[in-house]
Coordinates of C-alpha atoms in Angstrom, one line a residue:
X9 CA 15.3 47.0 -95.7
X10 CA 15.5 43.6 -94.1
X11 CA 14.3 40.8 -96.1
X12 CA 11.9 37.7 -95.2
X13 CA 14.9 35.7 -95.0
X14 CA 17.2 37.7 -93.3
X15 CA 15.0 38.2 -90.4
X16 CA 14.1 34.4 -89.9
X17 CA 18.0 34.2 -89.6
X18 CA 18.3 36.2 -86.6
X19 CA 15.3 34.4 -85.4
X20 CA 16.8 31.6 -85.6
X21 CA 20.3 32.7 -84.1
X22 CA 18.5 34.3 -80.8
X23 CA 17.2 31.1 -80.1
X24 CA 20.0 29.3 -80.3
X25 CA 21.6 31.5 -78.0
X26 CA 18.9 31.3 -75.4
X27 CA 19.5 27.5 -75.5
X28 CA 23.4 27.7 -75.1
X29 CA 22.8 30.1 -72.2
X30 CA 20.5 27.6 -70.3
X31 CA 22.5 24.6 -71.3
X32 CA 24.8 23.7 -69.1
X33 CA 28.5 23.2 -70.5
X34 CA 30.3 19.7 -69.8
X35 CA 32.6 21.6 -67.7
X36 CA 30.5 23.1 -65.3
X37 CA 28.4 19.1 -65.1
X38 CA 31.6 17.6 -64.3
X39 CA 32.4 20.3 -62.1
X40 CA 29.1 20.1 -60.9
X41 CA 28.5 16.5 -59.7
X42 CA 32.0 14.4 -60.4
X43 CA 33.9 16.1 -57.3
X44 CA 32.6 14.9 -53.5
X45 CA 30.5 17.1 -51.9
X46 CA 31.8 18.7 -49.0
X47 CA 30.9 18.4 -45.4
X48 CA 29.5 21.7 -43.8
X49 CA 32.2 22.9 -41.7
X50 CA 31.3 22.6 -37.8
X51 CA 31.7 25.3 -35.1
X52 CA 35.7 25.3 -34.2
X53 CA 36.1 24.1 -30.4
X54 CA 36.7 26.7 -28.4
X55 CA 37.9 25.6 -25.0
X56 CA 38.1 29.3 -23.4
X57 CA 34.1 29.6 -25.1
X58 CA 33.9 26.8 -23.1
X59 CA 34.8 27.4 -19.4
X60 CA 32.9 31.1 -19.7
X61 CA 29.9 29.1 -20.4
X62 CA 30.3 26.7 -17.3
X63 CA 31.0 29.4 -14.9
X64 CA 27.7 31.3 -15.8
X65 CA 25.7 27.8 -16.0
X66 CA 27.5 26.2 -12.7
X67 CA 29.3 28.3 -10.9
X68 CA 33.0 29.2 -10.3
X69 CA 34.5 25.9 -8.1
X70 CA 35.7 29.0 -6.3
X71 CA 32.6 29.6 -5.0
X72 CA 31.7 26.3 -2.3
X73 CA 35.0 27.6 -0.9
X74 CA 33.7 31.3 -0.8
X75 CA 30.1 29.7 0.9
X76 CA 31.9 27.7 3.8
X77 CA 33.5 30.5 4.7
X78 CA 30.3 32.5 4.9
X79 CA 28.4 29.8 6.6
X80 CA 31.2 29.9 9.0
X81 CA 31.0 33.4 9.6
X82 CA 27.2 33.0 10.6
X83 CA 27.8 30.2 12.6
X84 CA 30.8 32.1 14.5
X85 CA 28.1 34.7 16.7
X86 CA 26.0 32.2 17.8
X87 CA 29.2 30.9 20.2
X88 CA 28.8 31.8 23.6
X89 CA 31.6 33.7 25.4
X90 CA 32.6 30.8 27.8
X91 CA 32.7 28.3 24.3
X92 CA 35.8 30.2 22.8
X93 CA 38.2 27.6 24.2
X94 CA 36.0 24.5 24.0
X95 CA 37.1 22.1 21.3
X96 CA 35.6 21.7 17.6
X97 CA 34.6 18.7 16.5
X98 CA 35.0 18.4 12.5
X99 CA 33.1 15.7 12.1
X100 CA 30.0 17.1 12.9
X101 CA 27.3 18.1 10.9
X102 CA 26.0 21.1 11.1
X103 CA 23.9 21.6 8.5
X104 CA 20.6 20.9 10.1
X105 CA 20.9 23.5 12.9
X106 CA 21.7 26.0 10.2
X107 CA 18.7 25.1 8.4
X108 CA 16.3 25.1 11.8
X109 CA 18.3 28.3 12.9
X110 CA 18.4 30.3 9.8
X111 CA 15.4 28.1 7.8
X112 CA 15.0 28.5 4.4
X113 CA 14.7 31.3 2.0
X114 CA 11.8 32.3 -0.1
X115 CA 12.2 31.7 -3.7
X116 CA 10.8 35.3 -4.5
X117 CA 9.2 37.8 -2.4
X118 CA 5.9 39.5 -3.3
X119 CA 5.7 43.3 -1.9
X120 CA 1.7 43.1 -2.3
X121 CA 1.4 39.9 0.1
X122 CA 3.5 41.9 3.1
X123 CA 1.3 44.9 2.8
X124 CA -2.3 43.6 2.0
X125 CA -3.6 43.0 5.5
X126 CA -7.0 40.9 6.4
X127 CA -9.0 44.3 6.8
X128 CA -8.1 45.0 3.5
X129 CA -8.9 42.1 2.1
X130 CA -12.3 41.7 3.8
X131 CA -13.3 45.4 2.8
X132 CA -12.3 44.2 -1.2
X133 CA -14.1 41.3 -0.8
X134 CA -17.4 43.3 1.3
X135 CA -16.9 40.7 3.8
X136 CA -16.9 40.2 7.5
X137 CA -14.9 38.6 9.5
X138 CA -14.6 37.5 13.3
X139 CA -13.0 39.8 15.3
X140 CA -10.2 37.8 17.0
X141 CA -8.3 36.5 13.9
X142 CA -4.7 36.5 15.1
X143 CA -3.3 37.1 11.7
X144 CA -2.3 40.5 10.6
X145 CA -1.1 39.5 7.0
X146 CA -3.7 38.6 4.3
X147 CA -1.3 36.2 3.1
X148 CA -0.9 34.3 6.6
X149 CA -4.4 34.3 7.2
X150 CA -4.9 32.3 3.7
X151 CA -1.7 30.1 5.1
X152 CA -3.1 28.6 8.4
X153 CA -6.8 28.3 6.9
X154 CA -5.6 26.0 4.5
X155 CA -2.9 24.1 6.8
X156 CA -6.3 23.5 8.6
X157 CA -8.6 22.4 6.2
X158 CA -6.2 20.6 4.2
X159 CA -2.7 20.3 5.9
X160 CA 0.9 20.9 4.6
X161 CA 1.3 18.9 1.3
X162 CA 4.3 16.8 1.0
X163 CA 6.1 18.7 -1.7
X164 CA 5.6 22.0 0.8
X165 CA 7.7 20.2 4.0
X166 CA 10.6 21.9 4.7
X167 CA 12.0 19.1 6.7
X168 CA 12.2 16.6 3.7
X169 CA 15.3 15.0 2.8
X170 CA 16.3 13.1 -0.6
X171 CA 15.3 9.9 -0.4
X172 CA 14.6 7.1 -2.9
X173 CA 11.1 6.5 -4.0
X174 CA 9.2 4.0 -2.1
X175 CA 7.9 3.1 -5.6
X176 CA 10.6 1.1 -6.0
X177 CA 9.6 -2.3 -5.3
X178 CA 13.3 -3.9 -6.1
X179 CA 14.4 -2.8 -2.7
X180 CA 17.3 -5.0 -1.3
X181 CA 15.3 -5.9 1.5
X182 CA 12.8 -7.4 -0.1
X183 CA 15.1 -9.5 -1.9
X184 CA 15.8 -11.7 1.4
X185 CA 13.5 -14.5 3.0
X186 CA 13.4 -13.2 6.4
X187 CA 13.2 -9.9 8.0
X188 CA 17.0 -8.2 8.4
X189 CA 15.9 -4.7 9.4
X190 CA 13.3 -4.0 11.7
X191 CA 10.6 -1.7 10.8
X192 CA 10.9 1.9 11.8
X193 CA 7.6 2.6 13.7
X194 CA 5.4 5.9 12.6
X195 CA 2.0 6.7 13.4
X196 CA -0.4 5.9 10.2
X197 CA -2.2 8.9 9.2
X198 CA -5.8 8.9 8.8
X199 CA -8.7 9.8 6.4
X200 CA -6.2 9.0 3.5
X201 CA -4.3 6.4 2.8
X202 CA -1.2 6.2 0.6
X203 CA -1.8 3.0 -1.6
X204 CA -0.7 1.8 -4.9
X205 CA -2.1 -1.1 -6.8
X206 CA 0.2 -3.7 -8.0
X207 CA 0.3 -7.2 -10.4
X208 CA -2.4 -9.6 -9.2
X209 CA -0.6 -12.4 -7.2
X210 CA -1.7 -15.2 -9.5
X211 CA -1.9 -13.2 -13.0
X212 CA 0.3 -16.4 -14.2
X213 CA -2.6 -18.6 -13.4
X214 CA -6.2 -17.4 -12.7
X215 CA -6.7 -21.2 -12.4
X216 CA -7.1 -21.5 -8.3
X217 CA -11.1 -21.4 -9.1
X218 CA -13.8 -19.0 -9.9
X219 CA -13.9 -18.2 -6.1
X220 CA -10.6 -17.5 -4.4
X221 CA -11.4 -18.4 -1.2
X222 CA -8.2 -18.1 0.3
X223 CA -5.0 -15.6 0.2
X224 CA -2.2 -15.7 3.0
X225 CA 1.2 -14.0 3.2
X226 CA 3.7 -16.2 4.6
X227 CA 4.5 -15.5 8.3
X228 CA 8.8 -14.6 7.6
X229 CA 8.9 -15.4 3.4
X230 CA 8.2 -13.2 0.7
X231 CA 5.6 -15.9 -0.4
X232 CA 1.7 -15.9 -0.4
X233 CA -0.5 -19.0 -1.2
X234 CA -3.6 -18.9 -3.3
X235 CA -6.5 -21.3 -3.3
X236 CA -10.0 -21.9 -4.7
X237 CA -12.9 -23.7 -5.2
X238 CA -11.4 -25.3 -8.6
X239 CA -9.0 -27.6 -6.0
X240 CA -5.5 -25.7 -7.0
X241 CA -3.1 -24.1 -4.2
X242 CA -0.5 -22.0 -5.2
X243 CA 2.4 -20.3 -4.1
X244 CA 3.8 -17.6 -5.3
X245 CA 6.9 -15.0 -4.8
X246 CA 5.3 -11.7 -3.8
X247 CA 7.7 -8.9 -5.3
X248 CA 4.6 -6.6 -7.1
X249 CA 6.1 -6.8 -10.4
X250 CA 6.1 -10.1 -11.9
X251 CA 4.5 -12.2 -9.1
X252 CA 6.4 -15.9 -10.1
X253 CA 4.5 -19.1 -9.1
X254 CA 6.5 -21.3 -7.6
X255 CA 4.8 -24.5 -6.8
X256 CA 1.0 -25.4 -7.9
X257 CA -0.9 -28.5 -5.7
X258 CA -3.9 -29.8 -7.4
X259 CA -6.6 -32.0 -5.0
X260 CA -9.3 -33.6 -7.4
X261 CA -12.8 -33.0 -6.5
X262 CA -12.0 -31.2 -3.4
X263 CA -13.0 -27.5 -3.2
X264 CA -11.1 -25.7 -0.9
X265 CA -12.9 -23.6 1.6
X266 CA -9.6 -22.7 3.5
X267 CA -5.8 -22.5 3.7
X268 CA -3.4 -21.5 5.9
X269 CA 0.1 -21.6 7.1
X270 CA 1.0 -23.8 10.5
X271 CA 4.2 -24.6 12.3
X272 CA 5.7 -21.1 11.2
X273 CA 5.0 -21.5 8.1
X274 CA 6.6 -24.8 6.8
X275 CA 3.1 -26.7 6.4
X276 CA 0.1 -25.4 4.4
X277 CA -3.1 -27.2 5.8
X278 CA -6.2 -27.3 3.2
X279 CA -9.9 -27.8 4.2
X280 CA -13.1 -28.0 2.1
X281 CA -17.3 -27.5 3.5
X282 CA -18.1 -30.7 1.4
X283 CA -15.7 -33.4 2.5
X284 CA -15.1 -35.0 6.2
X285 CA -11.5 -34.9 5.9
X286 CA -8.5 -32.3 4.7
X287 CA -4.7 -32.2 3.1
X288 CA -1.7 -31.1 4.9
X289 CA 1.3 -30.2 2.2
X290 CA 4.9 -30.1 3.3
X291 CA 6.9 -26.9 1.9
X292 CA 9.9 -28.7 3.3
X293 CA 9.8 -32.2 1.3
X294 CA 7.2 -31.2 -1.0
X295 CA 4.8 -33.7 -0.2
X296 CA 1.1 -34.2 0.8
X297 CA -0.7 -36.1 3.1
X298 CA -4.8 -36.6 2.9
X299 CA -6.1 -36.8 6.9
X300 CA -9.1 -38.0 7.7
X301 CA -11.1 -35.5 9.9
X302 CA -12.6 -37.1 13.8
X303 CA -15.5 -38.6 14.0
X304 CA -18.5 -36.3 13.8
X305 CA -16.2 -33.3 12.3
X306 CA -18.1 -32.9 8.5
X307 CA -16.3 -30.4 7.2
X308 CA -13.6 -28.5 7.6
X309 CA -15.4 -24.8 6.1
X310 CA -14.1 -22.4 9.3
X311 CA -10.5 -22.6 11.1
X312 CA -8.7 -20.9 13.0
X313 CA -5.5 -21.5 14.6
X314 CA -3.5 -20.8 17.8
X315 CA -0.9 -18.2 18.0
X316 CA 1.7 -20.6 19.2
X317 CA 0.6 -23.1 16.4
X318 CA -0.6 -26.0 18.8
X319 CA -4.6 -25.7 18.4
X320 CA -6.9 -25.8 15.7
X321 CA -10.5 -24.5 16.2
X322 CA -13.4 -25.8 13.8
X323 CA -16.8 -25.0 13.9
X324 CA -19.6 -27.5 13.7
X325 CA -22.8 -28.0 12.4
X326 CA -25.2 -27.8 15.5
X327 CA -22.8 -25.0 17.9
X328 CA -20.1 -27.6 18.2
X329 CA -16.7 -26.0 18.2
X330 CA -14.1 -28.5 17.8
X331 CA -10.6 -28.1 19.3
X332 CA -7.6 -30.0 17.5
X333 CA -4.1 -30.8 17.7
X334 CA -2.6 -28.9 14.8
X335 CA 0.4 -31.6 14.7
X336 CA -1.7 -34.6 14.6
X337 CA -5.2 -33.3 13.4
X338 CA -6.5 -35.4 16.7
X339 CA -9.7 -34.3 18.5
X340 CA -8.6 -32.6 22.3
X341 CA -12.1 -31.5 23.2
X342 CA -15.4 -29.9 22.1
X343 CA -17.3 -27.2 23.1
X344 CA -20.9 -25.9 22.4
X345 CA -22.7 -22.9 22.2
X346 CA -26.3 -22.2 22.2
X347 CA -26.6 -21.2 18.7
X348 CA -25.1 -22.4 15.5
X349 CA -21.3 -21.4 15.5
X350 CA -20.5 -19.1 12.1
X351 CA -17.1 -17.8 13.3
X352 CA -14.3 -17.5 16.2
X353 CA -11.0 -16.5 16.9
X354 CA -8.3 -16.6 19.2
X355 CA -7.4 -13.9 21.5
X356 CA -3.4 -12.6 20.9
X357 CA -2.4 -14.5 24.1
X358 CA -3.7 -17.6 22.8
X359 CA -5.2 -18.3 26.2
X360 CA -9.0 -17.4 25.6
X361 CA -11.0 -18.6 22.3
X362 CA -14.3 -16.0 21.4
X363 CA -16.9 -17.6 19.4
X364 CA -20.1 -16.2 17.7
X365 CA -23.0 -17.4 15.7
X366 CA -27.0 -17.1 15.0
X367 CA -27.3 -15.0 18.2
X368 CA -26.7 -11.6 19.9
X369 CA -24.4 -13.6 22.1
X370 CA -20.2 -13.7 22.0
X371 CA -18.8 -16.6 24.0
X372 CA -15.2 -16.3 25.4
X373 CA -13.8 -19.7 26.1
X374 CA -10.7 -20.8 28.3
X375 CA -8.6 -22.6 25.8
X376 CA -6.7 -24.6 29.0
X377 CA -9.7 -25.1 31.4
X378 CA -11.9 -26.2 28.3
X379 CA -14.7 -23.8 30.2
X380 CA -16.8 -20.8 29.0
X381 CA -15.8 -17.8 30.9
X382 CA -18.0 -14.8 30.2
X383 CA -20.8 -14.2 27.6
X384 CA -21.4 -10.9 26.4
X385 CA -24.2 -9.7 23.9
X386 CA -23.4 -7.9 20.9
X387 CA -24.8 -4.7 20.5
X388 CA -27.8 -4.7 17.4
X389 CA -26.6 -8.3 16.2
X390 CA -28.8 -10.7 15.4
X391 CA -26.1 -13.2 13.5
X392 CA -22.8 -12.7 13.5
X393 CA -20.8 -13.8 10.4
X394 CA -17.0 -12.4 10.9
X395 CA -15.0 -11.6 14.3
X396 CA -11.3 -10.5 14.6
X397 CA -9.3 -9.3 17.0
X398 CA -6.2 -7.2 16.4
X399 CA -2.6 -8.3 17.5
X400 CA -2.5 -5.8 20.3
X401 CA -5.3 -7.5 22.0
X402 CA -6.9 -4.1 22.1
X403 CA -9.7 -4.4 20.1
X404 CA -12.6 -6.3 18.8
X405 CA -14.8 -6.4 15.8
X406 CA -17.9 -8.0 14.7
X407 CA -19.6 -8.2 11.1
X408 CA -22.9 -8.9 11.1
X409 CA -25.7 -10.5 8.3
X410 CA -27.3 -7.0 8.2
X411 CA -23.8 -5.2 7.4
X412 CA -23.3 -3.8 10.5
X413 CA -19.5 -3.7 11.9
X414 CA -19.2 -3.2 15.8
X415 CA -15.6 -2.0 17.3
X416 CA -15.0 -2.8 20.7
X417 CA -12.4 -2.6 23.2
X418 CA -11.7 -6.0 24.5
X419 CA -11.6 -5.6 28.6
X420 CA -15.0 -4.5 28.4
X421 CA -16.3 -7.3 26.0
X422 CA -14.4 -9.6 28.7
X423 CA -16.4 -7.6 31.8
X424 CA -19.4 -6.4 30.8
X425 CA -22.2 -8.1 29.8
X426 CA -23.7 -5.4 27.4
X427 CA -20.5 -4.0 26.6
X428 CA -20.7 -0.1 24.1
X429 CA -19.0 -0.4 20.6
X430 CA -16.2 2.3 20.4
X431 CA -17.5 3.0 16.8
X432 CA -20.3 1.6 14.9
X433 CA -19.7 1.2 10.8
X434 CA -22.8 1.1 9.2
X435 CA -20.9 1.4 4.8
X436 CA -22.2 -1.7 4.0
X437 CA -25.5 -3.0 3.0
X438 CA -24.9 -6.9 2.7
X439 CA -23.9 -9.5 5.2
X440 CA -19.8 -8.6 6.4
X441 CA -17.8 -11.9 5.6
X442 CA -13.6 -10.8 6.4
X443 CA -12.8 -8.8 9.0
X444 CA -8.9 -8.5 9.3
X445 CA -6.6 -6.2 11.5
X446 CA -2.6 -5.2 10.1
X447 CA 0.4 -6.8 12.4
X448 CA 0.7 -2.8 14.1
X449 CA -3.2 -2.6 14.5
X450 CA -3.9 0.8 12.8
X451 CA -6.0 -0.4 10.5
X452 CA -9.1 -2.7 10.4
X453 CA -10.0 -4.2 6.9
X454 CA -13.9 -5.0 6.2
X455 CA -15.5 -6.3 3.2
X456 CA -18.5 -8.5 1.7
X457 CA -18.8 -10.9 -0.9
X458 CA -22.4 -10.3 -1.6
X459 CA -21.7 -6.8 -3.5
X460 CA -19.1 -5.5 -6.0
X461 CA -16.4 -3.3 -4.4
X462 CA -17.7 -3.6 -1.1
X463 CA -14.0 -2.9 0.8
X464 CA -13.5 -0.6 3.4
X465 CA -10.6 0.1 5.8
X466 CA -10.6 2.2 8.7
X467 CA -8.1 3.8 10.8
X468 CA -7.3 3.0 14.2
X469 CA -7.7 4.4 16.5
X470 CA -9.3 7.4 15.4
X471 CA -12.2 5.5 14.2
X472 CA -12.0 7.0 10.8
X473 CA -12.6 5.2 7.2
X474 CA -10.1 5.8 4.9
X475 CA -12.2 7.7 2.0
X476 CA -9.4 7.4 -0.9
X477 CA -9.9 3.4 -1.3
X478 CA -11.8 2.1 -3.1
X479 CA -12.1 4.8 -5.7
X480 CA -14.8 4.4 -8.6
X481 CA -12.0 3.3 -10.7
X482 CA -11.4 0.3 -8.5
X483 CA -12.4 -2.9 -9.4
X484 CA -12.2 -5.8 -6.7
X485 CA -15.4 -7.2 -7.6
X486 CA -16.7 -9.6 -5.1
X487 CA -13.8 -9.8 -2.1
X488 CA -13.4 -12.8 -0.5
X489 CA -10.7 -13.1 1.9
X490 CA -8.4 -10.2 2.7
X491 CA -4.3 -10.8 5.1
X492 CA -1.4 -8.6 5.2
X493 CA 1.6 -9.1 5.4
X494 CA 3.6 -9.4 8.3
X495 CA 5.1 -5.8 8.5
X496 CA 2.1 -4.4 6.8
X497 CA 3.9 -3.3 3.4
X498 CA 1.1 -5.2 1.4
X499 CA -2.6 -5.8 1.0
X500 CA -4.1 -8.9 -0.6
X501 CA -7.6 -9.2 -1.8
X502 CA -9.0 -11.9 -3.3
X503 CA -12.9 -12.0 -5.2
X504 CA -15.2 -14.3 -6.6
X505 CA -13.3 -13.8 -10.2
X506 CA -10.7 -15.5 -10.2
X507 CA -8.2 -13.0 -8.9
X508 CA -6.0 -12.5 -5.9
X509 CA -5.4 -8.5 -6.2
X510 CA -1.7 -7.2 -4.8
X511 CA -1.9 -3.7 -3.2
X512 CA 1.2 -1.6 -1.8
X513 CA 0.7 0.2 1.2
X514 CA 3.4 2.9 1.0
X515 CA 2.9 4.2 5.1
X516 CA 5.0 0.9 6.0
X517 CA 8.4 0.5 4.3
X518 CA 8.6 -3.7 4.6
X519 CA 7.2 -6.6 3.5

């Protein structure tokens, strides 16, 4: 018989021994945590591992030997019988006549698409179609519908080669003052245009005014000028990344109306509607000179000036239209229309001046003889408030106060007295204040200050309006005036909020 007290003892002595087994002894702690830990041991290089692996990801090197020597075997039949002796030239490429001859190969090959024909798929889908479709194959049938409706998407062209982005706005050539290379020529698709939207010329100021009334791209510089009704011209480097000002003239109490680029672009000539004279600023020495205006000249709101440079025409109050020396600012002689003068512009030549106004009447001036030549009424105009004519001296557009834009072709304007508009834009609702044609005439730019967004271009000369621009995601605002550059790589916008917008269009590789 166990007693009390014996059995308390081995109580007690279990418990101990369940302690001692949980405790850890000072060997094992030391053991435990006084030695480093060890690194895990990494995978042993294994150079043979190694090559296996690049054979099955790469290729054997073995193989682009292997490949010439097949591509030379299918070139070798396509040699005519009197060739055999002619000689080789190595240093020929050959590689595009492989690819027109042999084309390229399907990335997979779908049995069902080469044996579902267009009955079949008509009868599945219980419909009719006309009996003369050419196409055999369901599959082709779907092909040329949508080359037709659509056309072949870029990423589809077989003929494409790897070329760098035209995103990239650091090209070298842009980094030069003057044009090096000239501009390969390509026809400007229509209905869409490729555009991107860039930094606003004068993000670093926003201080030219409230209304930007003028935006220019210098004629052979990477350089525009910007100018507003707060007095404040500034030039800026036009690179569509950072857009850095380079020079900022302020003219006290002297909004300006207009400004523009004379003697090929070395002087910057600054008018204003509320003052009788105007400011000519040198890019050369850096200095500016105030000029008082001739008499009976009250403003100096609308300019235009010569292609060569020599002439300035201004229009006056009561149909006046002024015609100045652009070197001395000195009155040569003044002509006058029937009507209020609103706008004019020189023909490409330089030779004939039109002119337009609060009439249905265009004049066409002889710039030498000082004589009006030919008057020709404009087609459902009853006041004209922008005219343009492209550099081709091809075509002719008018903007009217009820927001109709006339295209015509300039021999008949300069022939006919009721001469037909070759397309008739009726977008806009509100008077049409800047009409402006690219350097390659393709496109016609058109827009009004009097509503937000109201930009359109159209192609030329299809007669189409580009539908992708603006987008509802667009914001111009209120555009005011609208240039391109000389080689028609950018658009500039300005509005009536203090902004100057930079747009890229990608169709035309320079500045």
């Amino acid at each position: 018989m166990l007693t009390k007290r014996s059995m308390l003892g081995n109580r007690r002595e279990g418990v101990n021994k369940t302690l001692r087994r949980h405790e850890p002894t000072r060997t094992l702690y030391k053991q435990k945590f006084s030695e480093p830990l060890k690194r895990k041991q990494k995978n042993l290089y294994n150079p043979k591992e190694e090559a296996r692996l690049e054979r099955v990801v790469f290729g054997d090197p073995s193989d682009v030997i292997n490949n010439l020597i097949d591509k030379e075997c299918l070139v070798q039949p396509n040699i005519k019988k009197n060739d055999y002796h002619a000689p080789i030239d190595d240093t020929c490429d050959d590689s595009n006549e492989l690819s027109e001859e042999h084309g390229k190969r399907a990335a997979w090959v779908d049995e069902d698409d080469v044996q579902y024909s267009v009955q079949d798929a008509a009868k599945a889908q219980n419909r009719r179609l006309a009996d003369d479709v050419p196409e055999k194959l369901y599959k082709d049938y779907l092909s040329n519908k949508y080359k037709q409706l659509v056309g072949t998407p870029k990423w589809a062209e077989l003929n494409k080669t790897d070329k760098e982005s035209t995103d990239d706005l650091d090209n070298e050539i842009l980094k030069h003052s003057c044009h090096l290379e000239r501009a390969i020529i390509r026809n400007l698709p229509k209905s869409v245009i490729d555009i991107k939207a860039l930094t606003p010329i004068n993000k670093e100021t926003h201080t030219e005014g409230p209304v930007v009334s003028s935006v220019e791209f210098h004629p052979s510089s990477i350089v525009a000028l910007v100018a507003g009704s707060s007095g404040i011209l500034s030039l800026f480097q036009v690179d569509g990344v950072e857009s850095n000002k380079l020079h900022t003239m302020r003219y006290d109490k002297f909004p300006i109306s207009s400004a523009k680029f004379l003697r090929d672009g070395t002087e910057v000539l600054v008018g204003s509607q509320y003052h009788p004279h105007c400011h000519s600023y040198n890019l050369l020495s850096g200095k500016t000179h105030r000029i008082q205006l001739p008499h009976g000249i009250t403003n100096m709101q609308k300019y235009e000036v010569s292609p060569d440079g020599k002439l300035l025409a201004l229009c006056g109050r009561s149909g006046e239209i002024y015609l100045l020396s652009a070197s001395s600012k000195e009155l040569i002689s003044t002509l006058k229309m029937n009507a209020k003068c609103r706008t004019l512009y020189f023909t490409p030549d330089g030779r004939r001046l039109v002119t337009h106004g609060d009439s249905n009447e265009m004049y066409i001036w002889d710039v030498n003889g000082r004589a009006c030549l030919h008057r020709a009424v404009d087609n459902g105009c009853l006041s004209c408030t922008s005219v343009a004519i492209s550099p081709s001296g091809q075509f002719l557009a008018t903007g009217s106060k009820e927001g109709v834009v006339n295209l015509y072709s300039v021999e008949q304007v300069l022939n006919n007295r009721y001469p037909v508009p070759l397309k008739i834009v009726f977008n806009f609702t509100t008077s049409i204040t800047s009409l402006k044609f690219n350097a390659h005439s393709e496109i016609l730019a058109m827009a009004s200050d009097k509503k937000h967004n109201a930009f359109k271009m159209m192609h030329l000369p299809s007669f189409t309006v580009f539908s992708n621009f603006p987008t509802f995601q667009t914001n111009i605002l209120m555009p005011e005036a609208i240039d391109f550059s000389p080689a028609s790589g950018y658009l500039a916008i300005s509005n009536r909020s203090s902004s100057a917008f930079l747009y890229r269009l990608k169709h035309y590789g320079n500045y």
